[in-house]
JSON list of C-alpha atoms in Angstrom, two decimals:
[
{"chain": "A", "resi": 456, "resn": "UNK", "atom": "CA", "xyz": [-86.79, 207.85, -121.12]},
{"chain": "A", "resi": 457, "resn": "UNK", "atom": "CA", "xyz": [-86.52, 206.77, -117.54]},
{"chain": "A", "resi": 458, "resn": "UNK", "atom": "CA", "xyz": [-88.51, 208.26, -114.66]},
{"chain": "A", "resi": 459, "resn": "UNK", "atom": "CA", "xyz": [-85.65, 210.18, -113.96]},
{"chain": "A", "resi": 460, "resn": "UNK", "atom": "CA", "xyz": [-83.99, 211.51, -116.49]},
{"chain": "A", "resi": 461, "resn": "UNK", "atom": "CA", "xyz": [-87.89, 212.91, -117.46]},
{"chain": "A", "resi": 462, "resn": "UNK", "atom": "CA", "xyz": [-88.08, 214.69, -114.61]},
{"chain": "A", "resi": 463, "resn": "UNK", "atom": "CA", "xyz": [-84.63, 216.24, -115.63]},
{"chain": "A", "resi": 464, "resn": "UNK", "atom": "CA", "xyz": [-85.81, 217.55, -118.43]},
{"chain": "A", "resi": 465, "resn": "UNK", "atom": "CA", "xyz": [-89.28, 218.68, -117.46]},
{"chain": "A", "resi": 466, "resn": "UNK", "atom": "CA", "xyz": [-87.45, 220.52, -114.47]},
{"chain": "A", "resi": 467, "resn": "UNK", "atom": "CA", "xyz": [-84.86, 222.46, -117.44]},
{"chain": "A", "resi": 468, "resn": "UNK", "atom": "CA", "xyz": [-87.82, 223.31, -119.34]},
{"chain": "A", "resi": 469, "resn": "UNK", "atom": "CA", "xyz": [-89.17, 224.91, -116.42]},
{"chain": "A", "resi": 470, "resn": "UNK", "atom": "CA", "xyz": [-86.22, 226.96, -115.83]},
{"chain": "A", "resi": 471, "resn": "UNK", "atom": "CA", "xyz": [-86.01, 227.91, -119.51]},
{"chain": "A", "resi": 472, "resn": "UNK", "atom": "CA", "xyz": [-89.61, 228.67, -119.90]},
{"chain": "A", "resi": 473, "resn": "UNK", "atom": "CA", "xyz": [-89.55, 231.16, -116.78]},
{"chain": "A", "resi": 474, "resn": "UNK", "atom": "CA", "xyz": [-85.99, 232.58, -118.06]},
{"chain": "A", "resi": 475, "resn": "UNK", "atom": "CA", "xyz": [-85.20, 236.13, -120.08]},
{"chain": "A", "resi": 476, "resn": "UNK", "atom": "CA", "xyz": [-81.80, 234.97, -121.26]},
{"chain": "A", "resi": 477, "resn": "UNK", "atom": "CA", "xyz": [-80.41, 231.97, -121.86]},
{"chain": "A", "resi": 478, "resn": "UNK", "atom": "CA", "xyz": [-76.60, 231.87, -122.90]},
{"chain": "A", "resi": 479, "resn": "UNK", "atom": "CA", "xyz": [-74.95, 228.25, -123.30]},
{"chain": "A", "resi": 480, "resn": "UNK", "atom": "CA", "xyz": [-70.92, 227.99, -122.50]},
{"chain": "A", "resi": 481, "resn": "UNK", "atom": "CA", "xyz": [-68.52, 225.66, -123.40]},
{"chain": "A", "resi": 482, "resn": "UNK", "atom": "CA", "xyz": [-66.92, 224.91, -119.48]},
{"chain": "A", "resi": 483, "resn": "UNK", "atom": "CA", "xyz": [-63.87, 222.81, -120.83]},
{"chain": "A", "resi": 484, "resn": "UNK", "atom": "CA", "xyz": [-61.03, 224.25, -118.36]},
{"chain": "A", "resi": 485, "resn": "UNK", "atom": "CA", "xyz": [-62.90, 225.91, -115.71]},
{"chain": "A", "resi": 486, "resn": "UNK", "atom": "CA", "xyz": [-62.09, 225.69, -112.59]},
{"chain": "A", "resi": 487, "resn": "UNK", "atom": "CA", "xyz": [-64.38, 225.10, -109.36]},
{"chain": "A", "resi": 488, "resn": "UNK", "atom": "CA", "xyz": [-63.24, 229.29, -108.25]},
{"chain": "A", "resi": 489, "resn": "UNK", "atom": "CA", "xyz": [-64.27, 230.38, -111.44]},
{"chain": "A", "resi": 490, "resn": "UNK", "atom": "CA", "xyz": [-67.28, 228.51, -111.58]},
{"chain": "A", "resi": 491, "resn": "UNK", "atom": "CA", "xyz": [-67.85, 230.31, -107.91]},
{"chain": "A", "resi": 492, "resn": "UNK", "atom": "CA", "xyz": [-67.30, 233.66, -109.33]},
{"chain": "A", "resi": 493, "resn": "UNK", "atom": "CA", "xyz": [-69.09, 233.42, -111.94]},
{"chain": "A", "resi": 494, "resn": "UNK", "atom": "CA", "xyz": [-72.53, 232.23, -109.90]},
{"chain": "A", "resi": 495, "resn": "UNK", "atom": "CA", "xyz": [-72.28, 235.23, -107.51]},
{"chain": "A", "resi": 496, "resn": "UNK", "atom": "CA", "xyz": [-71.70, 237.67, -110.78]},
{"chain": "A", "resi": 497, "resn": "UNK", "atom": "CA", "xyz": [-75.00, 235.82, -112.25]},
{"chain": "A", "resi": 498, "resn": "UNK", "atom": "CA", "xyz": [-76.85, 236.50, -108.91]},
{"chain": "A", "resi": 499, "resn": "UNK", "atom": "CA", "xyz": [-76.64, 240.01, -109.12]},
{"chain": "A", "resi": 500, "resn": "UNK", "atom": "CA", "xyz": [-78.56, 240.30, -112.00]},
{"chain": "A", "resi": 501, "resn": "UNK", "atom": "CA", "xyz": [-81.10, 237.49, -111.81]},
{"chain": "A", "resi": 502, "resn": "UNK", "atom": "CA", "xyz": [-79.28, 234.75, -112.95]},
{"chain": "A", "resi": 503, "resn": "UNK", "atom": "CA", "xyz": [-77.75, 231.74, -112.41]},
{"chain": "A", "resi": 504, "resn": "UNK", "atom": "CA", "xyz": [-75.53, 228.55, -113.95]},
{"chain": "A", "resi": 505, "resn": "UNK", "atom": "CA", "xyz": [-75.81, 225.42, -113.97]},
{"chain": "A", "resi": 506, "resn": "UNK", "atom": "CA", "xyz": [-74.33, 222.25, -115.87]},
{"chain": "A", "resi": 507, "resn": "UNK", "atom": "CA", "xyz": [-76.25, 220.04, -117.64]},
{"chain": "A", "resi": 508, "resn": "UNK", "atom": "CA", "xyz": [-75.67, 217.13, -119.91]},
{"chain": "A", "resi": 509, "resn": "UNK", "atom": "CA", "xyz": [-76.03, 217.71, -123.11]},
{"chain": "A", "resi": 510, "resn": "UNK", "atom": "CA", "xyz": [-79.10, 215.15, -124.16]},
{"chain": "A", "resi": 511, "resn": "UNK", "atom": "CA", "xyz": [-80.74, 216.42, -121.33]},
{"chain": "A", "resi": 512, "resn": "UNK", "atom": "CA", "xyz": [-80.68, 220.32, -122.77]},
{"chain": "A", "resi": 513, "resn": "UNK", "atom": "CA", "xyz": [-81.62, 218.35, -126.71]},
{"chain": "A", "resi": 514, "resn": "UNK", "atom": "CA", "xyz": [-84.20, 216.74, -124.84]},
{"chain": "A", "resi": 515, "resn": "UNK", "atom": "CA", "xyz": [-85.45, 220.19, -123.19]},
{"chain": "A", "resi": 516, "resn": "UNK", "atom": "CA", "xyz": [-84.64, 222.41, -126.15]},
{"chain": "A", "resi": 517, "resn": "UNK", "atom": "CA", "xyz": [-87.04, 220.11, -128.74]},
{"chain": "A", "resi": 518, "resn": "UNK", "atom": "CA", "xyz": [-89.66, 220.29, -126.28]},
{"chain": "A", "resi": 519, "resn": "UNK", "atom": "CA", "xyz": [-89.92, 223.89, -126.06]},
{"chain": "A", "resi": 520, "resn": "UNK", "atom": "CA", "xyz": [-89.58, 223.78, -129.90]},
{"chain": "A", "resi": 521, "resn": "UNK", "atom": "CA", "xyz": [-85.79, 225.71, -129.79]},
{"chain": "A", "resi": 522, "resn": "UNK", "atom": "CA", "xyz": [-84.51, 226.08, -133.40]},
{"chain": "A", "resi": 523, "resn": "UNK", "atom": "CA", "xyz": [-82.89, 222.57, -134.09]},
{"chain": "A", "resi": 524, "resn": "UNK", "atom": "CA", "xyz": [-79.69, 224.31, -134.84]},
{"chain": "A", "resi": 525, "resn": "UNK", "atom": "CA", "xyz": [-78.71, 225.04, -131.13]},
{"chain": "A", "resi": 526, "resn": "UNK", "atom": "CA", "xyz": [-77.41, 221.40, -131.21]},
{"chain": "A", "resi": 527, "resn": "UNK", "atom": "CA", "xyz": [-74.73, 222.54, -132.89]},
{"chain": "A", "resi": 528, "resn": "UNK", "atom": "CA", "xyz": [-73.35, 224.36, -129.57]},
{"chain": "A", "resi": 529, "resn": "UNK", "atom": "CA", "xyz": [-73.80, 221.37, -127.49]},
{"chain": "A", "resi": 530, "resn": "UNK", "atom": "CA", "xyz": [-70.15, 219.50, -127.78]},
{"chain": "A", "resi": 531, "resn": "UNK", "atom": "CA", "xyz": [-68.56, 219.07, -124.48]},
{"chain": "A", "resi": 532, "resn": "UNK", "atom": "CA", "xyz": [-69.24, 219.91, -121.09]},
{"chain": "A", "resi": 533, "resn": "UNK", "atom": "CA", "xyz": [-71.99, 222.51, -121.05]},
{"chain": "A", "resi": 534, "resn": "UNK", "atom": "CA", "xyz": [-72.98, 224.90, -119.07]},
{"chain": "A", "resi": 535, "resn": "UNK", "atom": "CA", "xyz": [-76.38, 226.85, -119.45]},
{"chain": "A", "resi": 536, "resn": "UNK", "atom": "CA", "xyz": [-76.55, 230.29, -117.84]},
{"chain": "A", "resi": 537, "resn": "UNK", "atom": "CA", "xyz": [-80.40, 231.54, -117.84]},
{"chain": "A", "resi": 538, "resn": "UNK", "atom": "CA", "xyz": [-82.10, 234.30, -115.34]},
{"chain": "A", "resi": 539, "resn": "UNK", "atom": "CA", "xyz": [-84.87, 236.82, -115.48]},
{"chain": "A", "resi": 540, "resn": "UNK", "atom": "CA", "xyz": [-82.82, 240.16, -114.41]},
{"chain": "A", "resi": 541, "resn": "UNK", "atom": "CA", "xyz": [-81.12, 242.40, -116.79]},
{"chain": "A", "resi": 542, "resn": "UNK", "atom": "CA", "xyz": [-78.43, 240.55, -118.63]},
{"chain": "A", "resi": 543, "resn": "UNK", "atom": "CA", "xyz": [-76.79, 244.29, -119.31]},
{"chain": "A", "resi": 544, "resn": "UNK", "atom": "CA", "xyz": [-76.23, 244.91, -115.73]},
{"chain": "A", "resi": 545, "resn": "UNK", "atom": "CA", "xyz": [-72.10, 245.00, -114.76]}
]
C-alpha cells in the first residue's frame, strides 16, 4: 500500500479507535444539502460524517480486528458516521 493511501487508513483507525458509535450509510442519492444537514445534526451530539472509500474502511476495519462480516455493508458509496457524544440525543 502506497505512502498515502497508509496514512488514510492509519488516520480512520484513529478516528474509529477514539469513537463511541460508529454507524456506516449507504449515500447513493444524497444530495450536497442533505449531506450539510446532516453534519450540523451530527455536531450536536459529538459526531461527525465523513465519506470514505470502501478499501480504505476494509483496510481500517481488519486492522482494528472489526468482525469480517461488516464487509458485507460496504457496496457503494459509503459514508461512516462516528463521534464520542450521546448517539440518543435529538
Amino acid at each position: 500500500m502506497r505512502l498515502e493511501k497508509k496514512a488514510i487508513v492509519e488516520e480512520l483507525q484513529g478516528l474509529l479507535k477514539s469513537s463511541k458509535f460508529v454507524f456506516l450509510v449507504d449515500c447513493r442519492g444524497m444530495s450536497v444539502d442533505i449531506f450539510d444537514g446532516l453534519r450540523a445534526e451530527l455536531r450536536k451530539c459529538g459526531g461527525s460524517l465523513r465519506v470514505v472509500a470502501n478499501s480504505f474502511f476494509k483496510h481500517a476495519a481488519a486492522g482494528l480486528q472489526y468482525d469480517p462480516d461488516v464487509q458485507r455493508f460496504l457496496e457503494g458509496p459509503t459514508a461512516v458516521i462516528v463521534g464520542t457524544g450521546d448517539v440518543t440525543v435529538t
